[in-house]
CSV table of C-alpha atoms in Angstrom, one decimal:
chain,number,residue,atom,x,y,z
A,1,ILE,CA,87.2,106.0,112.4
A,2,LEU,CA,88.8,109.1,113.9
A,3,ASN,CA,92.3,109.9,112.7
A,4,VAL,CA,94.8,111.9,114.7
A,5,GLU,CA,98.1,112.7,113.0
A,6,GLN,CA,101.3,114.1,114.4
A,7,SER,CA,104.2,115.6,112.5
A,8,PRO,CA,107.1,115.2,112.2
A,9,GLN,CA,107.4,111.6,113.1
A,10,SER,CA,110.8,112.3,114.7
A,11,LEU,CA,113.3,115.1,114.9
A,12,HIS,CA,116.7,115.8,116.2
A,13,VAL,CA,117.7,119.2,117.6
A,14,GLN,CA,120.7,120.6,119.3
A,15,GLU,CA,120.6,121.6,122.9
A,16,GLY,CA,119.4,125.2,123.1
A,17,ASP,CA,117.4,125.1,119.9
A,18,SER,CA,113.7,125.8,120.1
A,19,THR,CA,111.3,123.5,118.3
A,20,ASN,CA,107.7,122.8,117.6
A,21,PHE,CA,105.5,120.0,116.4
A,22,THR,CA,101.9,119.5,115.3
A,23,CYS,CA,98.9,117.4,116.2
A,24,SER,CA,96.0,117.3,113.7
A,25,PHE,CA,92.6,116.1,114.6
A,26,PRO,CA,89.0,116.1,113.2
A,27,SER,CA,87.5,119.6,113.5
A,28,SER,CA,83.9,118.7,113.1
A,29,ASN,CA,83.3,117.9,116.8
A,30,PHE,CA,85.6,118.5,119.7
A,31,TYR,CA,85.7,117.9,123.5
A,32,ALA,CA,89.3,117.9,124.6
A,33,LEU,CA,92.9,117.5,123.4
A,34,HIS,CA,95.6,116.2,125.7
A,35,TRP,CA,99.4,116.3,125.3
A,36,TYR,CA,101.6,113.7,127.0
A,37,ARG,CA,105.3,113.2,127.3
A,38,TRP,CA,106.6,109.6,127.1
A,39,GLU,CA,110.2,109.1,128.1
A,40,THR,CA,111.9,105.8,127.4
A,41,ALA,CA,111.3,103.2,130.1
A,42,LYS,CA,108.8,105.4,131.8
A,43,SER,CA,105.0,105.9,131.7
A,44,PRO,CA,103.3,108.6,129.6
A,45,GLU,CA,103.0,111.8,131.7
A,46,ALA,CA,100.3,114.4,131.2
A,47,LEU,CA,101.5,117.8,130.0
A,48,PHE,CA,98.4,119.8,129.1
A,49,VAL,CA,94.6,119.4,128.8
A,50,MET,CA,93.1,121.8,126.3
A,51,THR,CA,89.4,122.3,125.8
A,52,LEU,CA,88.7,125.8,124.3
A,53,ASN,CA,89.5,127.2,120.9
A,54,GLY,CA,92.4,129.6,121.3
A,55,ASP,CA,93.7,127.9,124.5
A,56,GLU,CA,97.3,128.5,125.3
A,57,LYS,CA,99.0,126.5,128.0
A,58,LYS,CA,102.5,126.9,129.4
A,59,LYS,CA,104.6,124.8,131.7
A,60,GLY,CA,108.2,126.0,132.1
A,61,ARG,CA,109.8,126.0,128.6
A,62,ILE,CA,107.0,124.0,127.0
A,63,SER,CA,103.8,125.6,125.7
A,64,ALA,CA,100.9,124.5,123.5
A,65,THR,CA,98.2,126.2,121.5
A,66,LEU,CA,94.9,124.9,120.2
A,67,ASN,CA,92.8,125.7,117.1
A,68,THR,CA,89.6,123.6,117.2
A,69,LYS,CA,88.1,125.3,114.1
A,70,GLU,CA,90.9,124.1,111.9
A,71,GLY,CA,91.7,121.0,113.9
A,72,TYR,CA,95.3,121.4,115.1
A,73,SER,CA,97.4,122.0,118.1
A,74,TYR,CA,101.1,123.0,118.3
A,75,LEU,CA,103.5,122.1,121.0
A,76,TYR,CA,106.5,124.4,121.4
A,77,ILE,CA,109.7,123.7,123.4
A,78,LYS,CA,111.9,126.7,124.0
A,79,GLY,CA,115.7,126.2,124.5
A,80,SER,CA,115.5,122.4,124.3
A,81,GLN,CA,117.5,120.4,126.8
A,82,PRO,CA,118.6,116.7,126.6
A,83,GLU,CA,116.1,115.8,129.3
A,84,ASP,CA,113.3,116.9,126.9
A,85,SER,CA,114.1,113.9,124.7
A,86,ALA,CA,111.0,111.8,124.7
A,87,THR,CA,108.0,110.9,122.5
A,88,TYR,CA,105.3,113.6,122.6
A,89,LEU,CA,101.8,112.2,122.2
A,90,CYS,CA,98.6,114.1,121.6
A,91,ALA,CA,95.2,112.5,122.4
A,92,PHE,CA,91.9,113.6,121.0
A,93,ARG,CA,88.5,113.2,122.7
A,94,LEU,CA,85.3,113.6,120.7
A,95,ASN,CA,82.9,113.7,123.5
A,96,TYR,CA,82.8,113.4,127.3
A,97,GLY,CA,82.7,109.8,128.4
A,98,GLN,CA,84.2,108.5,125.2
A,99,ASN,CA,87.7,107.0,124.8
A,100,PHE,CA,90.7,108.9,123.6
A,101,VAL,CA,92.3,108.5,120.2
A,102,PHE,CA,96.1,108.9,120.4
A,103,GLY,CA,98.3,110.2,117.6
A,104,PRO,CA,101.4,108.2,116.7
A,105,GLY,CA,103.7,110.6,118.5
A,106,THR,CA,106.6,112.8,117.7
A,107,ARG,CA,110.0,111.4,118.9
A,108,LEU,CA,112.3,114.2,119.9
A,109,SER,CA,116.0,113.8,120.5
A,110,VAL,CA,117.9,116.7,121.9
A,111,LEU,CA,121.6,116.4,121.3
A,112,PRO,CA,124.0,117.9,123.9
B,1,GLY,CA,97.8,103.8,146.1
B,2,ALA,CA,100.0,106.7,145.1
B,3,GLY,CA,99.8,105.8,141.4
B,4,VAL,CA,98.6,103.3,138.9
B,5,SER,CA,100.3,99.9,139.3
B,6,GLN,CA,100.4,97.0,136.9
B,7,SER,CA,101.5,93.4,137.3
B,8,PRO,CA,103.4,91.6,136.2
B,9,SER,CA,106.0,94.0,134.8
B,10,ASN,CA,107.2,91.4,132.3
B,11,LYS,CA,105.6,88.3,131.0
B,12,VAL,CA,107.1,85.7,128.7
B,13,THR,CA,104.7,83.1,127.5
B,14,GLU,CA,104.4,80.4,124.8
B,15,LYS,CA,102.1,80.8,121.8
B,16,GLY,CA,98.7,79.3,122.6
B,17,LYS,CA,98.8,80.0,126.4
B,18,ASP,CA,96.4,82.3,128.2
B,19,VAL,CA,97.7,85.3,130.1
B,20,GLU,CA,96.2,87.7,132.6
B,21,LEU,CA,97.4,91.2,133.2
B,22,ARG,CA,96.4,93.2,136.2
B,23,CYS,CA,95.9,96.9,136.7
B,24,ASP,CA,95.3,98.8,140.0
B,25,PRO,CA,94.1,102.3,139.3
B,26,ILE,CA,94.4,105.3,141.5
B,27,SER,CA,91.8,105.2,144.3
B,28,GLY,CA,88.7,107.1,143.4
B,29,HIS,CA,89.3,107.2,139.7
B,30,THR,CA,86.2,106.1,138.0
B,31,ALA,CA,87.6,105.7,134.5
B,32,LEU,CA,90.1,103.0,133.5
B,33,TYR,CA,91.7,102.5,130.1
B,34,TRP,CA,93.8,99.7,128.6
B,35,TYR,CA,96.2,100.4,125.7
B,36,ARG,CA,99.0,98.6,124.0
B,37,GLN,CA,102.0,99.6,122.1
B,38,ARG,CA,103.5,97.1,119.7
B,39,LEU,CA,107.1,97.5,118.5
B,40,GLY,CA,107.5,100.5,116.3
B,41,GLN,CA,103.8,101.5,116.5
B,42,GLY,CA,101.8,104.1,118.4
B,43,LEU,CA,99.5,103.7,121.4
B,44,GLU,CA,96.5,101.6,120.5
B,45,PHE,CA,93.3,101.9,122.5
B,46,LEU,CA,91.8,98.6,123.7
B,47,ILE,CA,89.0,99.1,126.2
B,48,TYR,CA,87.6,101.8,128.5
B,49,PHE,CA,85.6,101.4,131.7
B,50,GLN,CA,83.7,104.3,133.1
B,51,GLY,CA,81.9,103.8,136.5
B,52,ASN,CA,79.0,101.4,136.1
B,53,SER,CA,78.5,102.1,132.4
B,54,ALA,CA,78.9,99.4,129.9
B,55,PRO,CA,82.6,99.3,128.8
B,56,ASP,CA,83.7,100.6,125.5
B,57,LYS,CA,85.3,97.5,123.9
B,58,SER,CA,85.6,98.9,120.5
B,59,GLY,CA,89.4,98.6,120.5
B,60,LEU,CA,89.7,95.0,121.4
B,61,PRO,CA,91.5,93.4,118.4
B,62,SER,CA,89.8,90.0,118.6
B,63,ASP,CA,87.6,87.8,120.7
B,64,ARG,CA,90.7,86.4,122.3
B,65,PHE,CA,90.9,89.6,124.3
B,66,SER,CA,88.6,90.4,127.2
B,67,ALA,CA,88.8,92.6,130.2
B,68,GLU,CA,86.9,93.0,133.5
B,69,ARG,CA,86.7,95.6,136.2
B,70,THR,CA,85.3,95.1,139.6
B,71,GLY,CA,83.5,98.3,140.6
B,72,GLU,CA,85.9,101.2,140.5
B,73,SER,CA,89.0,99.1,141.4
B,74,VAL,CA,91.1,96.5,139.9
B,75,SER,CA,90.9,95.5,136.3
B,76,THR,CA,92.3,92.4,134.5
B,77,LEU,CA,93.0,92.1,130.8
B,78,THR,CA,92.9,88.5,129.6
B,79,ILE,CA,94.4,87.3,126.4
B,80,GLN,CA,93.5,83.7,125.4
B,81,ARG,CA,95.5,81.5,123.1
B,82,THR,CA,98.2,84.1,122.7
B,83,GLN,CA,99.8,84.7,119.3
B,84,GLN,CA,103.1,86.3,118.5
B,85,GLU,CA,101.5,89.4,117.3
B,86,ASP,CA,100.1,90.0,120.8
B,87,SER,CA,103.6,90.8,121.9
B,88,ALA,CA,103.5,94.4,123.1
B,89,VAL,CA,103.7,96.7,126.1
B,90,TYR,CA,100.2,96.8,127.7
B,91,LEU,CA,99.5,100.1,129.5
B,92,CYS,CA,96.7,100.8,131.9
B,93,ALA,CA,95.6,104.4,132.8
B,94,SER,CA,93.0,105.8,135.1
B,95,SER,CA,91.4,109.2,135.4
B,96,LEU,CA,89.0,111.0,137.7
B,97,GLU,CA,86.5,111.6,134.9
B,98,ARG,CA,84.9,114.6,136.6
B,99,GLY,CA,84.5,117.9,134.9
B,100,GLY,CA,86.6,118.8,131.9
B,101,LEU,CA,90.2,117.9,132.8
B,102,ASN,CA,90.3,114.1,133.0
B,103,GLU,CA,94.0,113.7,132.5
B,104,GLN,CA,95.0,110.1,132.4
B,105,PHE,CA,97.6,108.7,134.8
B,106,PHE,CA,99.5,105.8,133.3
B,107,GLY,CA,100.9,102.7,135.0
B,108,PRO,CA,104.4,101.4,134.2
B,109,GLY,CA,103.0,98.8,131.8
B,110,THR,CA,103.4,95.1,131.3
B,111,ARG,CA,105.8,93.9,128.6
B,112,LEU,CA,104.3,90.8,127.1
B,113,THR,CA,106.5,88.5,124.9
B,114,VAL,CA,104.9,85.6,123.1
B,115,LEU,CA,107.4,83.1,121.9
């Protein structure tokens, strides 16, 4: 059974703070890692797809890094805004054509 | 369509009844996934369809759960003899499944409440 972990489970930050959280996954085999943002009452929305060790992706104030050798990915948010409040999910895929295993998510609350 | 759609958006049913949930994926997407999220828990994989391959049913929690997909279009998830623990938001997602990207596009979900 593949286990994908995320930490912390939840965090509260002040508007303007920068923050980061972690996704850990099995490092023995790797195909892809996805990050999603899931806002309350909406559908999960794709942020990044990462496939290569050392990948760094950036979208506005949000960026992510990937280390497949040690089995982790970091998501960074610079200058958090209230609209960043959401649950951030990572999803690990072992091989092409196989299903995704989602982590439990990190719930971020940005206080104005 | 423009996105993944699901119906109904909400379903309240009595314990023991059967329910059918529907998902319309994005046109041309060969892969379709069903997930559920029970209260206070993470996203739980249920079943995965990819083209004409045999579906990956490894996430279905019991034989009361089944799903079908017609070609590369609509999918239905059926829960027979519903139990209270089946109450959850059921999400469907589709992806193009071509090359390395394969990001999933999620529908709005069906909130199932079993009384």
